[in-house]
Short mmCIF file of C-alpha atoms and ligand atoms in Angstrom, two decimals:
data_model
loop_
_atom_site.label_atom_id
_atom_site.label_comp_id
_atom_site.label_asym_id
_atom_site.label_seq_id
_atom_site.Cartn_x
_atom_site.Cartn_y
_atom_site.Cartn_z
CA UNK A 273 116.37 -10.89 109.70
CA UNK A 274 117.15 -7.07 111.10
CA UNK A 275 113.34 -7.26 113.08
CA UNK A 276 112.91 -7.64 116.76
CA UNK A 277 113.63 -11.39 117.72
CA UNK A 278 110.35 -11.77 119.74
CA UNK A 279 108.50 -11.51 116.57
CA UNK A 280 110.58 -14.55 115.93
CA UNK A 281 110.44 -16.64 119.25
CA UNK A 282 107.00 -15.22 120.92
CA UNK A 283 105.25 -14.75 118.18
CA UNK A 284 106.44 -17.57 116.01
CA UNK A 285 106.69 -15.45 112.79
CA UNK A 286 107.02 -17.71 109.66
CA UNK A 287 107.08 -14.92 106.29
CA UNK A 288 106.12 -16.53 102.91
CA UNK A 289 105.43 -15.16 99.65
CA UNK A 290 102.10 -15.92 97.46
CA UNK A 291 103.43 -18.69 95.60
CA UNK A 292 104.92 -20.61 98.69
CA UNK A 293 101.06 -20.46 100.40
CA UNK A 294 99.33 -23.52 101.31
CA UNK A 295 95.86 -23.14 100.20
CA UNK A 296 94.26 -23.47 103.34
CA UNK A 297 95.79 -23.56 106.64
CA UNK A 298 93.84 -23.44 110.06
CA UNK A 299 96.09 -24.04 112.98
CA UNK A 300 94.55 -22.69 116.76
CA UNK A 301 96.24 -19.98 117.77
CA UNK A 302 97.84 -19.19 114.95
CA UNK A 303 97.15 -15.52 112.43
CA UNK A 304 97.47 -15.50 109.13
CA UNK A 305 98.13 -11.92 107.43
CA UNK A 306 99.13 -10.44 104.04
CA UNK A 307 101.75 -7.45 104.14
CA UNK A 308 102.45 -5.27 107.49
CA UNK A 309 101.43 -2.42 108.82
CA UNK A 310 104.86 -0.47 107.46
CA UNK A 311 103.44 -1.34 104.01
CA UNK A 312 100.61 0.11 104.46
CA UNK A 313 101.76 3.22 105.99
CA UNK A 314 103.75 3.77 103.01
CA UNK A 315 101.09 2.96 100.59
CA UNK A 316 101.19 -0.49 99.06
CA UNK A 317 97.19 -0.51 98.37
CA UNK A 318 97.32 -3.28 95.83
CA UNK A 319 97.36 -6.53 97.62
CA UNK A 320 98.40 -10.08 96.00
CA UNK A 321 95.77 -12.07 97.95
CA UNK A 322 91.49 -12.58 97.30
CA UNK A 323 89.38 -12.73 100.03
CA UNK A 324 88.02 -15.94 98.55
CA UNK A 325 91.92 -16.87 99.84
CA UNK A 326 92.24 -14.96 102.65
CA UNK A 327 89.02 -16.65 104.06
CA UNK A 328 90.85 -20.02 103.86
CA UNK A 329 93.22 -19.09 106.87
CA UNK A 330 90.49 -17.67 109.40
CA UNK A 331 87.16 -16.88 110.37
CA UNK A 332 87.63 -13.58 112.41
CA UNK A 333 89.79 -10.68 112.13
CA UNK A 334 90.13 -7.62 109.87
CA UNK A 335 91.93 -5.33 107.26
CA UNK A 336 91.53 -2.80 104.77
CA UNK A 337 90.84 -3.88 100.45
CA UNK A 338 92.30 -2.67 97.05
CA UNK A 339 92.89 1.02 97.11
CA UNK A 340 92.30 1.19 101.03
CA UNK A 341 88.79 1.15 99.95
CA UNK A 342 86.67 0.54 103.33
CA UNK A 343 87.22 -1.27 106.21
CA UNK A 344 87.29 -5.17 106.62
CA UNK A 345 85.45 -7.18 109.29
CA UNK A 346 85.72 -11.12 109.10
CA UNK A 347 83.09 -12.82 111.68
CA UNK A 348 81.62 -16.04 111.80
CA UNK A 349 83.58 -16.74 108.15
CA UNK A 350 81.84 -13.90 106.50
CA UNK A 351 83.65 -10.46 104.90
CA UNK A 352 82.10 -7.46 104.92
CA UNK A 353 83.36 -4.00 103.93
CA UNK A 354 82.60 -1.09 105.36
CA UNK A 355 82.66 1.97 103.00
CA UNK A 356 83.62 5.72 103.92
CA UNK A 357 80.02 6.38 105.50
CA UNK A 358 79.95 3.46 107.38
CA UNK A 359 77.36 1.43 105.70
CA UNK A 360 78.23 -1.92 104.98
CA UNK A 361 78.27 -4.44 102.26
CA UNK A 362 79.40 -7.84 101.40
CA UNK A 363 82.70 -8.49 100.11
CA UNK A 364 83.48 -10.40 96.43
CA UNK A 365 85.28 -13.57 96.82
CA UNK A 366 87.36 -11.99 93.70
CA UNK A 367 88.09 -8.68 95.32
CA UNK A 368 91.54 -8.31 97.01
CA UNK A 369 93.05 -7.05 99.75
CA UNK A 370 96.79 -5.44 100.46
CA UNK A 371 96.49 -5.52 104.65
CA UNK A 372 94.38 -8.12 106.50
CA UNK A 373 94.79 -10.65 109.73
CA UNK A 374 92.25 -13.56 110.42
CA UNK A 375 92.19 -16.05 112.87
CA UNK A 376 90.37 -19.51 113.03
CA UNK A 377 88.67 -18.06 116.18
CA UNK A 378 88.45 -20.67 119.25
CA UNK A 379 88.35 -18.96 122.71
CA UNK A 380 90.42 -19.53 125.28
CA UNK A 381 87.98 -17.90 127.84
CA UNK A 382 84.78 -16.33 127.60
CA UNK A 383 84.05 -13.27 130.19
CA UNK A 384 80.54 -11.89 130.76
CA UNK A 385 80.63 -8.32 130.50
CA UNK A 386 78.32 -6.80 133.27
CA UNK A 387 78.35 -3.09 131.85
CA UNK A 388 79.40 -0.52 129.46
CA UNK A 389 83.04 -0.30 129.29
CA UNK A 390 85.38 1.55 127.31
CA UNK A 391 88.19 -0.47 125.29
CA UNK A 392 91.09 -0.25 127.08
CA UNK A 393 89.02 -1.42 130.01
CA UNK A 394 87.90 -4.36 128.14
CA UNK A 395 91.42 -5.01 126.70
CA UNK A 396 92.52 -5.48 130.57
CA UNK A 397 89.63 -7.72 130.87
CA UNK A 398 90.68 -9.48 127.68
CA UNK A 399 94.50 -9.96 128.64
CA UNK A 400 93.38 -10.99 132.64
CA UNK A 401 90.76 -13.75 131.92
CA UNK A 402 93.78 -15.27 129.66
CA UNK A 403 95.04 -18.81 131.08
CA UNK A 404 98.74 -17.87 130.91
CA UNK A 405 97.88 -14.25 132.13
CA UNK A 406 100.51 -12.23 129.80
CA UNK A 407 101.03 -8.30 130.79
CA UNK A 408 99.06 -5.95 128.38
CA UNK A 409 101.95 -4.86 126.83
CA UNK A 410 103.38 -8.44 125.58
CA UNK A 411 99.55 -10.10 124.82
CA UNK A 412 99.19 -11.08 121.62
CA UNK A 413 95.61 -11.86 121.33
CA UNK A 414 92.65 -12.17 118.91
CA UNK A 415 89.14 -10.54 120.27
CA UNK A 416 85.96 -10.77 119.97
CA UNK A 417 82.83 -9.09 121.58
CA UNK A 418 79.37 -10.04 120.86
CA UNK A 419 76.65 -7.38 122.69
CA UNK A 420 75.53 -3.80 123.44
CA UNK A 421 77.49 -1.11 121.24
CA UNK A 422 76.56 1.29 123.39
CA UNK A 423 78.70 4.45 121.51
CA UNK A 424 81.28 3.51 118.57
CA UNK A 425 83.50 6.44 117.31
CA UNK A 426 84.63 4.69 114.20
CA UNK A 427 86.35 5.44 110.61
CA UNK A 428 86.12 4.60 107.12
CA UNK A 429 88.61 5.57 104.31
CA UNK A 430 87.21 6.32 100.53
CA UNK A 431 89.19 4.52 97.37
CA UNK A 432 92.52 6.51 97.05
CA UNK A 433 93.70 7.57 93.65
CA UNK A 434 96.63 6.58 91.81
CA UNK A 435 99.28 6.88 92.25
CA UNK A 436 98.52 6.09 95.74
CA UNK A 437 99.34 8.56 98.55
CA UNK A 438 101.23 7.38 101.78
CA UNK A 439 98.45 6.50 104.72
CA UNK A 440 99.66 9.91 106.55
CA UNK A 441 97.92 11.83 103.31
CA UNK A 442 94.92 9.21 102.77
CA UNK A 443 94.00 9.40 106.36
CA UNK A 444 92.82 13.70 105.28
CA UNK A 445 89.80 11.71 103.45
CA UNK A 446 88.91 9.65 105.99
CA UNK A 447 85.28 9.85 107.68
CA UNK A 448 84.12 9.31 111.42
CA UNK A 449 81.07 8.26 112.40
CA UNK A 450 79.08 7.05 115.52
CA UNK A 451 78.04 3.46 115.21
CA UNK A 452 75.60 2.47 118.46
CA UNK A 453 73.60 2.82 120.17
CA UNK A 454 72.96 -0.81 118.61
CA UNK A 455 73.06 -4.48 118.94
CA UNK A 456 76.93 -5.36 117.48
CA UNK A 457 80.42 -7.28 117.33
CA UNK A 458 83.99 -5.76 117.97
CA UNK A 459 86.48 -7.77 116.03
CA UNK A 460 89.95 -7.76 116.25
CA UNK A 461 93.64 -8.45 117.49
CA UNK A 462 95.72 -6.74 120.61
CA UNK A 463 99.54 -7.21 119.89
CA UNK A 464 102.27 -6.07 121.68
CA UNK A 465 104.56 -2.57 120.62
CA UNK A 466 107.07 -4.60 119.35
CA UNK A 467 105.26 -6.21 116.89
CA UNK A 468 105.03 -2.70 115.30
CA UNK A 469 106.08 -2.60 111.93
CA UNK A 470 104.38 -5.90 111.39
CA UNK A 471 101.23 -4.56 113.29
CA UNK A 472 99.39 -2.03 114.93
CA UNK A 473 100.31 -2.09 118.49
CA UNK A 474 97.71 -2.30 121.45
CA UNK A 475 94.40 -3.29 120.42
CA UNK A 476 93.14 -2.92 117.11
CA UNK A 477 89.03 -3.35 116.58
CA UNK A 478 86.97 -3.16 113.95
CA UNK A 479 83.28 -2.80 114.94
CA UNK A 480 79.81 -4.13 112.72
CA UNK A 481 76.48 -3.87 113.95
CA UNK A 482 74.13 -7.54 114.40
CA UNK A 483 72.24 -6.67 111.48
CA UNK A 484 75.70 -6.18 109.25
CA UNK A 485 74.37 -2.42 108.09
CA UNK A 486 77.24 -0.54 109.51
CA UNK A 487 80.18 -0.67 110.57
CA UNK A 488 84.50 0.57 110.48
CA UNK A 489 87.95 0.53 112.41
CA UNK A 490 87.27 1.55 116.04
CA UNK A 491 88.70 4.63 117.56
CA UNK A 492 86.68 4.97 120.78
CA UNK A 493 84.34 2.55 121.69
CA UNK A 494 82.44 2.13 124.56
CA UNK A 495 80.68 -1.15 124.92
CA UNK A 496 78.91 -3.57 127.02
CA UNK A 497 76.44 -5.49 128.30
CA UNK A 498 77.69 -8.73 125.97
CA UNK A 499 80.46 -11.37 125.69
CA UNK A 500 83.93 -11.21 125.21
CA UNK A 501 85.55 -14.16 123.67
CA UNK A 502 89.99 -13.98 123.84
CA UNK A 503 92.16 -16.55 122.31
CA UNK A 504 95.63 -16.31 122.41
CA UNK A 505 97.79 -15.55 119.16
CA UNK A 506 101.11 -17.57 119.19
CA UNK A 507 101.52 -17.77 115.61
CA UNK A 508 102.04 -15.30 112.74
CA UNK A 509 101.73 -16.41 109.54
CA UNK A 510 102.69 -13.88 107.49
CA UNK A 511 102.32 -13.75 103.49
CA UNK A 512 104.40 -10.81 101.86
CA UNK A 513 103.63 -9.44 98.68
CA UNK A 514 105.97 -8.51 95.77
CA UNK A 515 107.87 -5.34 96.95
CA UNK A 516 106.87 -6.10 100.60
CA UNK A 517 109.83 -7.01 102.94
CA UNK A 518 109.98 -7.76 106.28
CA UNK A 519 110.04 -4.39 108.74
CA UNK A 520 113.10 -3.43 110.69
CA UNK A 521 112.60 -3.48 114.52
CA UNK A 522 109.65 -1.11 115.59
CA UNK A 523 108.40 1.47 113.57
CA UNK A 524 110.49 4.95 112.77
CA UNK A 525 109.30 8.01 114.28
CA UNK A 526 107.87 9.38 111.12
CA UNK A 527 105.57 6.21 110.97
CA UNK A 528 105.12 6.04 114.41
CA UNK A 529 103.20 9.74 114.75
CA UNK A 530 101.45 8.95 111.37
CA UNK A 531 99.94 5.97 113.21
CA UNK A 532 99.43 8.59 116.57
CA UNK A 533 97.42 10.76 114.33
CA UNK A 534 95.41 8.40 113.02
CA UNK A 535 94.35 6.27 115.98
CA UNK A 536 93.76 9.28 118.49
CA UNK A 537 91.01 11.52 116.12
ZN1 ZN B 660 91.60 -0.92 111.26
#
């Protein structure tokens, strides 16, 4: 395999297609996600996995559905989508999804958030109430906050067209929206740059308010009083669909300032 070894040793990366799944898998610690983040980047918006499937590997996480259409936030076991104006529904069992990473969530440690922070302040507070106490830029971690959304700067993407258009040209019909001030969750992963390829690097959040009526992928958030819940990620399960392959190391620079543009709106 041509991809950075720590995916292989740190991270535990195991890569299986469809067929070789086992139907339900829960170990602690350990992701489960279909296709990378290159895949998506380049447009591979059909995905070979339901969410009645992908809810068999994890209770928490995120992702993106068929046709990139809306935003995917799995708490507490339940998938909802968030749609291009941020309103939320409940995902189908049957419908599918090309990008997502769950977790069966079980925290490690549980910090009390005093006040309103902004995210990279609570990722530091995320990677230094962690037991092993990694360095932000080699924490692989899934996270969780539970609380006062005080402002949310967040995104939804519309169904894209066939044939589909890389991300760098769906991200034109993307919307943003303010989510908070409200009663929410942040949901999510942090993993480290050179997971990239596989995933986004740094944290990655997707944001739903308590009473599940909005919601989509965080870009700014600024958040607190509440709980934050971190467990540490040292497995990744990853399933690839048909036509998927494993990344090379890192992402190329093309990708890389497609990903820029689209996290820093
Ligand atoms: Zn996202």
């Amino acid at each position: 395999m041509a991809i950075d070894p720590r995916l292989v040793s740190a991270l535990h990366l195991q890569a299986l297609r469809h067929a070789a799944l086992p139907a339900e898998e829960r170990a602690a610690h350990a992701a489960f996600q279909t296709s990378t983040l290159e895949a998506l980047l380049d447009g591979a918006y059909d995905g070979d996995l339901t969410i009645g499937e992908l809810r068999r590997h994890g209770d928490l996480g995120l992702g993106t559905f068929d046709a990139l259409d809306g935003e995917m936030v799995v708490l507490d076991g339940e998938v909802w989508r968030a749609r291009a104006d941020g309103t939320v529904v409940r995902a189908a069992d049957d419908a599918r999804t090309p990008f997502a990473v769950v977790t069966p969530f079980a925290a490690d440690a549980t910090v009390a958030i005093e006040a309103a922070m902004g995210q990279e302040e609570l990722l530091a507070q995320a990677v230094r109430a962690m037991p092993a106490r990694p360095s932000v830029a080699d924490a692989a971690l899934a996270i969780r906050f539970d609380g006062r959304l005080e402002a949310v700067h967040a995104r939804s993407v519309p169904p894209q067209p066939r044939p589909y258009p890389p991300l760098a040209e769906a991200a034109a019909t993307q919307r943003t929206f303010e989510l908070g001030p409200a009663e929410g969750s942040l949901v999510g992963f942090a993993f480290p740059a050179w997971a990239g390829g596989v995933e986004l690097p740094g944290a990655h959040l997707h944001a739903i308010t308590a009473d599940r009526a909005r919601g989509g992928h965080v870009l700014h958030a600024r958040v607190g009083p509440g709980v934050l819940r971190v467990a540490a990620v040292t497995d990744l399960h990853l399933e690839l669909p048909p036509g998927v392959e494993l990344p090379a190391a890192g992402l190329d620079a093309d990708r890389a300032a497609t990903l820029d543009r689209l996290e820093n709106d």
